[in-house]
Coordinates of C-alpha atoms in Angstrom, one line a residue:
L1 CA 0.0 0.0 0.1
A2 CA 2.9 2.3 1.0
T3 CA 4.7 1.2 -2.3
K4 CA 1.5 2.1 -4.3
R5 CA 0.6 5.5 -2.7
K6 CA 4.2 6.6 -3.3
R7 CA 3.7 5.7 -7.0
L8 CA 0.3 7.4 -7.4
Q9 CA 1.6 10.4 -5.6
Q10 CA 4.5 10.9 -8.0
E11 CA 2.0 10.4 -11.1
E12 CA -0.3 12.9 -9.6
N13 CA -3.0 10.4 -9.9
F14 CA -5.2 12.2 -7.1
A15 CA -8.5 9.9 -8.1
A16 CA -6.5 6.9 -7.3
L17 CA -5.0 8.0 -4.3
A18 CA -8.6 8.8 -3.1
A19 CA -9.8 5.2 -3.9
L20 CA -6.8 3.7 -1.6
P21 CA -8.3 1.8 1.4
R22 CA -7.6 3.4 5.0
V23 CA -5.9 0.7 7.0
T24 CA -5.7 0.0 10.4
V25 CA -3.6 -2.8 12.1
F26 CA -3.9 -4.3 15.4
E27 CA -0.8 -6.2 16.9
R28 CA -0.9 -8.2 19.9
T29 CA 3.0 -7.8 20.8
S30 CA 4.8 -4.5 21.6
S31 CA 7.3 -4.3 18.5
P32 CA 7.0 -5.2 14.9
G33 CA 9.0 -8.1 13.5
G34 CA 6.6 -11.1 14.1
V35 CA 8.6 -14.4 14.0
W36 CA 12.0 -12.9 13.0
R37 CA 12.5 -11.4 16.8
S38 CA 14.0 -13.6 19.0
N39 CA 12.0 -14.3 22.2
R40 CA 13.9 -12.4 24.5
G41 CA 12.7 -9.5 26.0
Q42 CA 9.3 -9.6 24.3
V43 CA 6.9 -8.4 26.7
Y44 CA 4.7 -5.3 26.7
R45 CA 6.5 -2.2 26.4
S46 CA 5.8 1.2 27.4
N47 CA 3.9 3.8 25.6
E48 CA 7.3 5.8 25.4
T49 CA 8.8 2.7 23.5
I50 CA 6.1 2.3 21.4
E51 CA 6.0 5.9 20.4
N52 CA 9.6 5.3 19.7
I53 CA 9.0 2.8 17.2
K54 CA 6.0 4.6 15.5
S55 CA 8.5 7.5 14.9
G56 CA 10.8 5.0 13.3
T57 CA 13.2 4.8 16.3
Y58 CA 13.4 0.8 17.1
P59 CA 14.7 -0.1 20.4
K60 CA 17.5 -3.0 20.5
E61 CA 16.2 -6.2 21.4
E62 CA 15.9 -6.3 25.2
V63 CA 17.0 -8.8 27.5
N64 CA 14.7 -9.6 30.6
E65 CA 14.9 -12.8 32.3
H66 CA 11.3 -12.8 33.5
A67 CA 10.1 -12.2 29.9
I68 CA 6.9 -14.1 28.9
P69 CA 6.8 -14.4 25.2
L70 CA 3.6 -13.3 23.6
S71 CA 4.1 -14.9 20.2
T72 CA 6.2 -17.5 18.6
N73 CA 9.1 -15.5 17.9
M74 CA 12.5 -17.2 16.7
Y75 CA 15.2 -18.2 19.0
E76 CA 18.3 -15.7 19.3
G77 CA 20.7 -17.8 17.3
L78 CA 18.4 -18.6 14.4
W79 CA 20.0 -18.6 10.7
T80 CA 18.3 -19.0 7.6
N81 CA 18.0 -22.6 6.1
G82 CA 17.1 -21.3 2.6
H83 CA 19.3 -19.1 0.3
K84 CA 19.2 -15.1 0.8
D85 CA 18.1 -14.6 -2.8
A86 CA 14.7 -15.9 -2.4
M87 CA 14.2 -13.3 0.5
E88 CA 15.2 -10.4 -1.6
F89 CA 12.6 -7.8 -2.1
F90 CA 12.3 -6.0 -5.7
D91 CA 12.0 -2.6 -4.3
Y92 CA 14.6 -2.6 -1.6
T93 CA 17.4 -4.9 -2.4
F94 CA 20.5 -6.6 -0.2
E95 CA 22.8 -4.2 -2.0
Q96 CA 20.9 -1.0 -1.0
H97 CA 20.8 -2.1 2.8
F98 CA 24.2 -3.9 3.4
K99 CA 26.0 -1.6 0.5
A100 CA 28.2 -5.0 0.0
P101 CA 28.1 -8.6 -0.9
Q102 CA 26.4 -11.2 1.8
P103 CA 27.0 -14.8 2.4
V104 CA 24.1 -17.0 0.9
Y105 CA 22.8 -17.9 4.6
M106 CA 22.4 -15.1 7.2
P107 CA 21.6 -14.7 11.2
R108 CA 18.2 -14.0 11.6
K109 CA 19.0 -10.5 13.3
R110 CA 20.2 -9.3 9.7
I111 CA 17.1 -10.5 8.3
L112 CA 14.9 -8.8 10.7
E113 CA 17.0 -5.6 10.2
Y114 CA 16.6 -5.5 6.3
I115 CA 12.7 -6.3 6.6
L116 CA 12.4 -3.5 9.1
S117 CA 14.0 -0.9 6.8
R118 CA 12.4 -2.1 3.8
V119 CA 8.9 -1.7 5.0
T120 CA 9.6 1.8 5.9
I121 CA 11.7 3.3 2.9
H122 CA 8.6 5.1 1.9
E123 CA 6.7 6.3 4.6
N124 CA 6.4 4.7 8.5
I125 CA 3.8 2.3 8.3
F126 CA 3.9 1.7 11.9
K127 CA 2.1 5.0 12.5
R128 CA -0.9 3.1 11.3
V129 CA -0.1 0.0 13.8
H130 CA -2.1 -0.3 17.3
F131 CA 0.5 -2.2 19.1
N132 CA -0.2 -4.1 22.3
S133 CA -3.8 -4.5 21.2
E134 CA -4.8 -8.2 21.0
V135 CA -8.2 -8.9 18.8
T136 CA -10.2 -11.3 20.8
S137 CA -13.2 -11.4 18.3
V138 CA -14.1 -10.8 14.7
S139 CA -17.6 -11.1 13.6
Y140 CA -19.7 -10.0 10.2
N141 CA -22.8 -7.8 10.6
D142 CA -25.0 -8.9 7.2
E143 CA -27.1 -5.5 7.9
L144 CA -24.7 -3.3 8.3
K145 CA -22.4 -5.1 5.7
K146 CA -19.5 -4.8 8.4
F147 CA -16.7 -6.3 10.2
K148 CA -17.3 -6.0 14.3
V149 CA -13.4 -6.4 15.5
T150 CA -13.2 -6.3 19.5
V151 CA -9.8 -5.4 20.9
K152 CA -8.2 -5.5 24.4
I153 CA -5.2 -3.7 25.5
P154 CA -3.1 -4.8 28.8
D155 CA -5.2 -3.0 31.2
G156 CA -8.4 -4.9 30.4
T157 CA -9.9 -2.2 28.3
E158 CA -11.9 -3.6 25.4
T159 CA -12.9 -1.4 22.5
V160 CA -15.0 -2.5 19.3
H161 CA -14.4 -1.0 16.0
Y162 CA -16.2 -1.6 12.7
F163 CA -14.6 -2.6 9.0
D164 CA -15.8 -2.6 5.7
K165 CA -12.8 -5.4 4.9
C166 CA -11.1 -7.6 7.1
V167 CA -7.6 -9.0 6.3
W168 CA -6.2 -12.0 8.5
A169 CA -2.5 -11.7 8.5
S170 CA -1.7 -13.5 12.0
G171 CA 0.7 -16.0 10.5
L172 CA 0.8 -19.7 10.0
N173 CA 3.3 -19.6 13.4
G174 CA 0.4 -18.2 15.8
K175 CA 1.2 -20.7 18.6
P176 CA 3.0 -24.0 19.2
N177 CA 1.9 -27.4 18.3
M178 CA 2.7 -28.8 21.7
V179 CA 1.6 -32.4 21.1
P180 CA 0.1 -33.4 24.4
S181 CA 0.4 -37.1 23.6
I182 CA 4.5 -36.5 23.7
S183 CA 4.6 -35.3 27.0
K184 CA 2.5 -38.0 28.2
R185 CA 4.9 -40.9 26.8
L186 CA 7.8 -38.8 28.6
S187 CA 5.9 -39.0 32.0
N188 CA 8.7 -40.6 33.6
F189 CA 11.5 -37.9 32.3
T190 CA 12.9 -35.6 34.7
G191 CA 14.6 -33.3 32.5
V192 CA 13.7 -30.3 30.5
I193 CA 10.6 -30.4 27.8
V194 CA 10.3 -27.5 25.5
H195 CA 9.2 -26.4 21.8
S196 CA 11.4 -24.9 19.7
A197 CA 9.7 -21.5 20.1
Q198 CA 10.5 -21.3 23.5
M199 CA 14.3 -22.0 23.5
D200 CA 15.3 -18.2 24.4
N201 CA 13.5 -18.6 27.8
M202 CA 14.8 -22.4 28.4
G203 CA 17.7 -20.8 30.8
I204 CA 19.9 -23.6 30.8
S205 CA 23.3 -24.3 29.1
V206 CA 23.2 -27.2 26.4
E207 CA 27.0 -27.5 26.6
G208 CA 28.3 -31.4 27.4
K209 CA 24.6 -32.4 27.4
K210 CA 22.8 -35.0 25.1
I211 CA 19.4 -33.5 23.3
V212 CA 16.6 -35.3 21.8
L213 CA 14.7 -33.4 19.0
V214 CA 11.1 -34.4 18.2
G215 CA 10.5 -33.5 14.3
G216 CA 12.7 -33.4 11.3
N217 CA 11.7 -30.4 9.6
L218 CA 13.8 -27.1 9.2
S219 CA 13.6 -26.0 12.8
A220 CA 15.4 -29.2 13.9
E221 CA 18.0 -28.9 11.3
D222 CA 19.1 -25.5 12.7
L223 CA 18.5 -26.2 16.4
A224 CA 20.5 -29.4 15.7
L225 CA 23.4 -27.1 14.3
S226 CA 23.4 -24.5 16.8
F227 CA 23.3 -27.1 19.5
I228 CA 26.7 -28.2 18.1
K229 CA 28.1 -25.0 18.0
M230 CA 27.0 -24.3 21.6
G231 CA 28.9 -27.7 22.7
A232 CA 26.2 -30.1 22.8
E233 CA 27.6 -33.7 23.5
K234 CA 25.1 -35.5 21.1
I235 CA 21.9 -34.7 19.2
Y236 CA 19.3 -37.5 18.4
I237 CA 16.4 -36.7 16.1
T238 CA 13.3 -38.8 16.2
S239 CA 10.9 -38.0 13.0
R240 CA 7.6 -39.8 12.0
K241 CA 8.2 -39.0 8.0
Q242 CA 11.1 -40.2 6.2
G243 CA 11.3 -37.2 3.8
D244 CA 11.7 -34.4 6.1
A245 CA 14.2 -31.7 5.8
V246 CA 17.0 -33.7 8.0
H247 CA 16.8 -36.5 5.4
Y248 CA 18.8 -34.2 3.0
T249 CA 21.6 -33.9 5.3
T250 CA 24.1 -36.3 4.6
S251 CA 26.8 -35.5 7.3
W252 CA 26.7 -33.7 10.5
P253 CA 29.7 -31.7 12.1
D254 CA 32.0 -34.5 14.0
N255 CA 29.2 -37.0 13.7
K256 CA 27.6 -35.4 16.2
V257 CA 23.6 -36.3 15.1
D258 CA 22.0 -39.4 14.7
T259 CA 18.7 -39.5 12.9
H260 CA 15.9 -42.0 13.5
M261 CA 13.2 -42.0 11.0
P262 CA 10.6 -43.1 11.0
T263 CA 10.2 -43.3 14.3
E264 CA 8.2 -41.7 17.5
I265 CA 9.0 -41.2 21.0
C266 CA 6.8 -44.1 22.7
G267 CA 8.0 -43.8 26.4
S268 CA 10.5 -42.9 29.0
G269 CA 12.7 -44.9 31.7
S270 CA 12.2 -45.2 35.3
D271 CA 15.8 -43.4 35.7
G272 CA 14.3 -40.1 34.7
N273 CA 16.6 -39.4 31.7
S274 CA 16.3 -42.1 29.2
V275 CA 14.0 -41.5 26.5
R276 CA 12.6 -44.8 24.3
I277 CA 11.8 -44.3 20.7
C278 CA 9.8 -46.8 18.4
R279 CA 9.7 -47.4 15.0
S280 CA 6.7 -46.1 13.5
H281 CA 4.7 -46.2 10.1
L282 CA 2.1 -43.9 9.5
H283 CA 0.7 -43.3 12.8
D284 CA 0.9 -46.9 14.3
I285 CA 4.0 -47.4 16.5
D286 CA 5.9 -50.8 16.7
N287 CA 6.5 -51.2 20.7
D288 CA 8.3 -54.3 20.0
N289 CA 11.0 -52.3 17.7
Y290 CA 12.5 -49.7 20.1
T291 CA 16.1 -47.9 20.7
N292 CA 16.6 -46.5 24.4
I293 CA 18.6 -43.5 24.5
H294 CA 20.0 -42.8 27.9
D295 CA 21.4 -39.4 29.9
I296 CA 19.1 -37.1 27.8
S297 CA 19.0 -33.8 29.7
I298 CA 16.6 -32.1 27.1
V299 CA 13.9 -32.6 24.9
V300 CA 13.0 -30.2 22.0
L301 CA 9.7 -30.6 20.4
C302 CA 10.3 -29.2 16.5
T303 CA 6.6 -30.1 16.1
G304 CA 5.7 -27.0 14.3
Y305 CA 3.0 -24.5 14.8
K306 CA -0.8 -23.7 14.4
A307 CA -2.5 -20.5 13.0
T308 CA -4.1 -18.4 15.6
M309 CA -7.7 -18.3 14.2
D310 CA -9.6 -18.7 17.7
Y311 CA -10.9 -15.1 17.7
L312 CA -12.7 -15.5 14.1
D313 CA -16.3 -16.2 14.2
L314 CA -16.8 -19.7 12.9
S315 CA -18.3 -18.4 9.4
L316 CA -15.2 -16.4 8.9
K317 CA -12.7 -19.6 8.9
P318 CA -11.4 -21.3 6.1
C319 CA -13.3 -24.7 6.0
R320 CA -10.0 -26.8 6.7
E321 CA -9.6 -25.0 10.2
T322 CA -13.4 -26.3 11.0
D323 CA -13.0 -29.8 9.3
S324 CA -16.0 -28.6 7.0
C325 CA -14.5 -28.9 3.7
E326 CA -16.7 -30.2 1.0
V327 CA -15.6 -33.6 -0.6
Y328 CA -14.2 -33.6 -4.0
K329 CA -14.0 -37.1 -5.9
M330 CA -11.6 -37.4 -8.7
D331 CA -13.0 -39.3 -12.3
E332 CA -12.6 -43.0 -12.2
D333 CA -10.3 -43.0 -15.0
W334 CA -7.6 -40.2 -13.7
K335 CA -3.8 -40.9 -13.8
M336 CA -1.1 -38.7 -12.4
K337 CA 1.3 -37.5 -14.2
P338 CA 4.6 -39.1 -14.0
N339 CA 7.3 -38.1 -11.7
P340 CA 10.4 -39.3 -9.9
W341 CA 8.2 -41.5 -7.7
T342 CA 6.2 -43.2 -10.3
K343 CA 8.5 -46.1 -10.7
Y344 CA 8.1 -46.8 -7.1
L345 CA 4.5 -46.3 -6.7
G346 CA 3.0 -47.1 -9.9
H347 CA -0.8 -45.7 -10.4
V348 CA -2.1 -44.9 -6.5
K349 CA -5.9 -44.5 -6.7
P350 CA -7.0 -41.3 -5.2
S351 CA -8.8 -41.1 -1.9
D352 CA -12.4 -40.3 -2.3
K353 CA -12.3 -38.0 0.5
L354 CA -10.2 -35.3 -1.0
Q355 CA -11.1 -31.8 0.7
L356 CA -12.2 -29.1 -1.7
Y357 CA -11.2 -25.6 -0.2
D358 CA -13.2 -22.4 0.4
V359 CA -10.8 -19.8 -0.3
Y360 CA -10.2 -18.6 -3.9
M361 CA -6.2 -18.0 -4.7
E362 CA -5.7 -18.7 -0.9
S363 CA -6.7 -15.3 -0.1
I364 CA -10.4 -14.9 -0.3
L365 CA -13.2 -16.6 1.6
I366 CA -15.6 -17.5 -0.9
N367 CA -18.7 -17.2 1.1
N368 CA -17.8 -13.9 2.2
P369 CA -15.5 -12.0 -0.2
N370 CA -14.7 -9.2 2.0
M371 CA -12.7 -11.4 4.3
L372 CA -8.9 -12.1 3.2
Y373 CA -6.1 -14.0 4.4
I374 CA -2.3 -13.0 3.9
Y375 CA -0.2 -16.0 4.6
E376 CA 2.6 -18.2 2.6
S377 CA 1.2 -21.0 0.6
T378 CA 4.7 -21.9 -0.9
S379 CA 8.0 -22.7 0.8
Y380 CA 9.3 -19.0 0.3
P381 CA 7.4 -17.2 2.9
L382 CA 8.9 -13.5 2.4
V383 CA 8.2 -13.2 -1.2
D384 CA 5.1 -15.2 -1.1
I385 CA 3.7 -12.9 1.6
D386 CA 4.8 -9.8 -0.4
I387 CA 2.9 -11.1 -3.6
T388 CA -0.2 -12.2 -1.8
A389 CA -0.3 -8.6 0.1
W390 CA -0.1 -6.9 -3.5
M391 CA -2.6 -9.3 -4.9
C392 CA -5.2 -8.7 -1.8
L393 CA -4.8 -4.9 -2.3
A394 CA -5.7 -5.3 -6.1
F395 CA -8.9 -7.4 -4.9
I396 CA -9.9 -4.4 -2.2
T397 CA -9.2 -1.8 -4.8
G398 CA -11.0 -3.3 -7.7
E399 CA -8.3 -3.4 -9.7
A400 CA -8.8 -7.1 -9.9
N401 CA -12.0 -8.5 -10.3
I402 CA -13.5 -11.0 -7.8
P403 CA -15.2 -13.7 -9.7
S404 CA -19.0 -14.9 -9.1
R405 CA -19.0 -17.6 -6.1
E406 CA -19.7 -20.4 -9.1
E407 CA -16.5 -19.2 -10.8
M408 CA -14.4 -19.2 -7.8
M409 CA -15.7 -23.0 -7.0
K410 CA -14.6 -23.8 -10.5
H411 CA -11.1 -22.5 -10.0
V412 CA -10.7 -24.4 -6.6
E413 CA -11.8 -27.3 -8.5
S414 CA -9.2 -27.1 -11.3
D415 CA -6.4 -26.1 -8.3
V416 CA -7.4 -29.6 -7.0
L417 CA -6.8 -31.2 -10.3
S418 CA -3.4 -29.3 -10.6
Y419 CA -2.4 -30.2 -6.9
M420 CA -3.0 -33.9 -7.9
D421 CA -0.5 -34.0 -10.3
Q422 CA 2.4 -32.3 -8.2
A423 CA 4.0 -35.1 -5.7
A424 CA 4.2 -32.8 -2.7
Y425 CA 1.0 -31.1 -3.1
R426 CA -0.9 -34.4 -3.5
Y427 CA 1.3 -36.0 -0.6
E428 CA -0.6 -33.4 1.6
L429 CA -4.0 -33.3 0.2
D430 CA -4.3 -37.4 -0.6
E431 CA -4.2 -39.8 2.2
E432 CA -3.8 -42.6 0.0
Y433 CA -0.5 -41.3 -1.5
F434 CA 0.5 -40.0 1.6
R435 CA 0.3 -43.7 2.5
A436 CA 1.8 -45.0 -0.3
I437 CA 4.9 -42.6 -0.2
E438 CA 5.5 -43.5 3.2
M439 CA 5.4 -47.4 2.2
I440 CA 8.4 -46.7 0.1
D441 CA 11.3 -48.7 1.2
A442 CA 13.8 -47.9 -1.4
E443 CA 16.6 -45.4 -1.1
S444 CA 16.2 -43.0 -3.9
D445 CA 19.2 -41.6 -5.7
V446 CA 20.7 -37.9 -5.5
S447 CA 19.4 -37.1 -9.3
E448 CA 15.9 -38.1 -8.0
E449 CA 16.0 -36.0 -4.9
L450 CA 16.9 -33.2 -7.2
D451 CA 14.5 -33.8 -9.8
S452 CA 11.9 -33.7 -7.0
V453 CA 13.1 -30.5 -5.6
H454 CA 13.1 -28.7 -9.0
N455 CA 9.6 -30.2 -9.9
I456 CA 7.9 -28.8 -6.8
T457 CA 10.0 -25.4 -6.8
S458 CA 9.2 -24.7 -10.1
Y459 CA 5.4 -25.5 -9.5
E460 CA 5.5 -23.1 -6.6
L461 CA 7.1 -20.4 -8.8
R462 CA 4.3 -21.0 -11.2
L463 CA 1.4 -20.7 -8.6
L464 CA 3.5 -17.3 -7.5
S465 CA 3.5 -16.2 -11.1
R466 CA 0.0 -16.2 -11.4
K467 CA -0.6 -14.5 -7.8
M468 CA 1.8 -11.6 -9.6
R469 CA -0.4 -11.4 -12.4
Y470 CA -3.5 -10.6 -10.3
G471 CA -1.9 -8.1 -7.9
S472 CA 0.0 -6.3 -11.0
Y473 CA 3.1 -7.1 -9.0
P474 CA 6.3 -5.1 -10.2
V475 CA 8.4 -8.1 -11.1
N476 CA 7.4 -11.8 -12.5
F477 CA 8.4 -15.1 -12.7
G478 CA 6.8 -15.9 -16.1
S479 CA 3.2 -17.3 -16.0
F480 CA 1.4 -20.4 -14.6
M481 CA 2.1 -22.1 -17.8
E482 CA 5.8 -21.5 -17.8
I483 CA 8.5 -19.9 -15.5
N484 CA 10.8 -17.4 -17.4
D485 CA 14.3 -16.8 -17.1
V486 CA 14.4 -15.2 -13.6
G487 CA 12.0 -17.9 -12.2
K488 CA 14.4 -20.3 -13.3
D489 CA 17.3 -18.6 -11.5
F490 CA 15.2 -18.7 -8.4
V491 CA 14.6 -22.7 -9.1
R492 CA 18.0 -23.3 -9.7
M493 CA 19.4 -21.6 -6.6
S494 CA 16.8 -23.3 -4.4
V495 CA 17.8 -26.7 -6.0
Q496 CA 21.6 -26.0 -5.1
D497 CA 20.1 -25.6 -1.4
T498 CA 19.2 -29.4 -1.4
K499 CA 22.3 -30.3 -3.2
N500 CA 24.6 -28.4 -0.6
R501 CA 23.2 -30.9 1.7
L502 CA 23.4 -34.0 -0.3
D503 CA 26.6 -33.4 -1.2
L504 CA 28.3 -32.8 2.4
K505 CA 28.8 -36.8 2.5
D506 CA 31.2 -36.3 -0.6
E507 CA 33.7 -34.0 1.6
S508 CA 36.7 -35.3 3.1
V509 CA 36.8 -37.0 6.6
K510 CA 38.6 -33.8 7.8
D511 CA 36.1 -31.5 6.5
R512 CA 33.4 -33.3 7.6
T513 CA 34.4 -32.5 11.1
W514 CA 33.0 -29.0 10.8
K515 CA 31.5 -28.8 7.3
T516 CA 27.8 -27.8 7.3
F517 CA 25.1 -26.7 4.2
R518 CA 26.1 -23.3 4.9
D519 CA 29.8 -23.3 4.6
M520 CA 29.4 -24.9 0.8
D521 CA 30.6 -22.8 -2.2
P522 CA 28.8 -19.7 -2.7
S523 CA 29.5 -19.1 -6.2
P524 CA 26.0 -20.6 -7.8
Y525 CA 24.0 -17.4 -5.8
V526 CA 23.2 -14.3 -7.2
S527 CA 20.9 -11.9 -6.8
L528 CA 17.6 -11.8 -8.9
F529 CA 17.3 -8.1 -8.9
T530 CA 20.9 -6.5 -9.0
G531 CA 23.2 -9.3 -10.4
M532 CA 25.5 -9.2 -7.1
K533 CA 26.9 -12.4 -6.1
S534 CA 27.3 -14.0 -2.7
I535 CA 30.2 -14.5 -0.8
A536 CA 31.8 -17.0 1.6
M537 CA 31.1 -16.4 5.5
K538 CA 33.9 -14.8 7.5
G539 CA 35.0 -18.0 9.0
K540 CA 33.6 -21.5 9.6
W541 CA 29.7 -21.4 10.1
L542 CA 31.0 -23.4 13.6
E543 CA 33.0 -20.4 14.4
V544 CA 31.2 -17.2 13.8
D545 CA 28.5 -15.8 16.1
D546 CA 25.0 -15.0 15.9
D547 CA 25.9 -11.7 13.9
G548 CA 28.1 -13.7 11.4
N549 CA 31.2 -12.3 12.8
L550 CA 34.2 -14.7 13.5
N551 CA 34.3 -15.7 17.2
D552 CA 36.0 -17.9 19.5
T553 CA 33.1 -20.2 19.7
R554 CA 34.6 -23.6 21.3
F555 CA 34.0 -26.6 19.0
V556 CA 33.5 -29.9 21.4
S557 CA 34.8 -32.8 19.5
G558 CA 32.1 -36.0 19.7
V559 CA 32.7 -38.8 22.2
S560 CA 32.1 -42.5 21.5
I561 CA 29.0 -44.2 22.0
D562 CA 28.6 -47.5 23.0
Y563 CA 25.7 -49.4 21.0
C564 CA 24.3 -52.7 22.9
E565 CA 21.9 -54.2 20.5
G566 CA 19.4 -56.9 21.3
K567 CA 17.4 -58.7 18.7
T568 CA 15.0 -55.9 18.0
S569 CA 16.0 -53.2 20.6
K570 CA 19.3 -51.1 21.7
D571 CA 20.4 -49.1 24.2
I572 CA 22.4 -45.8 23.7
R573 CA 24.6 -44.8 26.3
G574 CA 27.4 -42.5 27.4

C-alpha cells in the first residue's frame, strides 16, 4: 500500500489515491518483526517505547529473564536454512541495504533489520499500527455489511471497531503445536521438555549435554547445528516422516547427530533421563522395535505451529480450520502425470475424501469475499507474503475483479486437479498417496531427490506467477504455464540448497568434522535483481557468532557411543 501510494503521488493520480483504503492494524505484541524477533524481552513495552517505534526509532532487542513471550518468535541464534536470494525484495535490495555482498545464509538479526528497513522506505507504516492490542473477536454483521472487531489492551480495556474489509494476517506460526501425547509418553522424564519456539526462555546451557529433537524439519535442522556450535555432546532426531528436511543432510559436524526415521517417542525410563523411540509406520507405533537413549537432559519439540484463528467467528474461518470442507472425488479414469516417484509407486488410486477448500487464490473467503487472508502457501514465505499482499490490495481496490461464487468454486476445483499432479501437493492432499509414499522402502538416488525439488519449486513459482499477475506485481516469474529466466534462476538456486546438503557426504573426512551446508560454495548464488554475487562467510559457520562475525566459539569434539544391541532393540549410553 505504501509503495502504491508513493507511485500514485509521483504520478499525481489523485483519483486513484482517493480510492486507496484506510488501513488499521492491530498487533498483539509490542514491536514489529513477527517471528523474526527473538523471544528475549518480548513483553509489553511502555507507551514511550511504542511511540519511538511509531516515529521510526527502533529499540534494541531487550533481555529480560522474566519475559513471557506473547508470540512464537524465533530463538536468538536462528540462521536461515534457505538461500537469501529467495528473501530479497524487488524495491529494496540487499545491495541497497547492506552496501556489500552477503553470504548465502544469514543470521536472523540481519534479516529482521532488512525487513524493518524495507517496510519504511516510503513511509513509516507503524503509525497505522496499534501495538499491545489483542484482537479477541471478529464477526460479520450482515445488515451493516461490516466487520465487528473487539480489541483488548493490557489494562483489560476493550474497544469495538467496525470495518468494511477484514484481512487476517496473524501468520501460520501463531502458537506452538505442543502435541500432548508426547508429553504423556515422557511422564517419567525428569529433564527439560520445551518447544523450539521457547528456546530462548529455557534458561539452561546445552554444553556437554545430550538432546533429543522431536520432528525433522527446518527448525530441527537449525537447532541441531546450533546445539553443536554451543557444545552439545550429542543430538538425536526422531521423526515420523522419512522425507523431512533432515533427511537431505548427509553429514553432520563431527558426527554429532543421529537421525532416526521413521520413529516416534514411545516412552521414558524410570531413571528419569532415558527416552525410548520406536519404529513407526504412518500413525502406528511398533512397541517391540525400539531404541533406548540414555542420559538425555533436554527434549525439544520441533513439532511445528498452528495458525491463531480462535478469535474469528466460525463463518469467517476457512473450512480446513473447522474440518467442514466439501468432499471432492476424482474421475475414475484419472491418472497422475509421471514424476520421480512413479517408478516406485505406479498408479495410486486417489482417496475419495479429497477436501475442496473454500478460499479463492488462497486469499478470498468464497462465502464472504470481504474476508481476506495473507499467509504463505509456498516454501518461500517472505516473497510469497509480499506477492499475496499486492494481490489482496488489488482485490480490495477493485483493480482485480472478484469472480462470482460459481466461478471461484470452479477455480478451486481446477486447483485440486493441478495439485493432484504434483507429488508434494498430492502428498498433503490425498491420504492414499501419503500412505503410498510412506510405504516406500527403497532409497532414491541424488538425481531423483534433486528432480523432485526442481519439480516442486518450479510449480510453486508458477503459483506465485499467477498471484503476481492478479496483483500487478512489479516483478514476475513468468506465468502459471511456464516460468521465465528469472524464475528459472530462482529454481536453480533453490535446488542448489538441497544439493549443498546432499553433497556433504562427499567431503573429506577432515572437512566433515566441521562442514555444514552453510559452508558450501557460494558461487552459484546471485541476486535476481542486481546480479550481485554471494560471498563466503567470515569463517567456518561453527566459528561465527549470531551476527556472522568470527568468534572464539568452542567446538567440542564428539564422544564415543556404545551400542548394546538386542534382537529388535538397542540402548544408547554415554
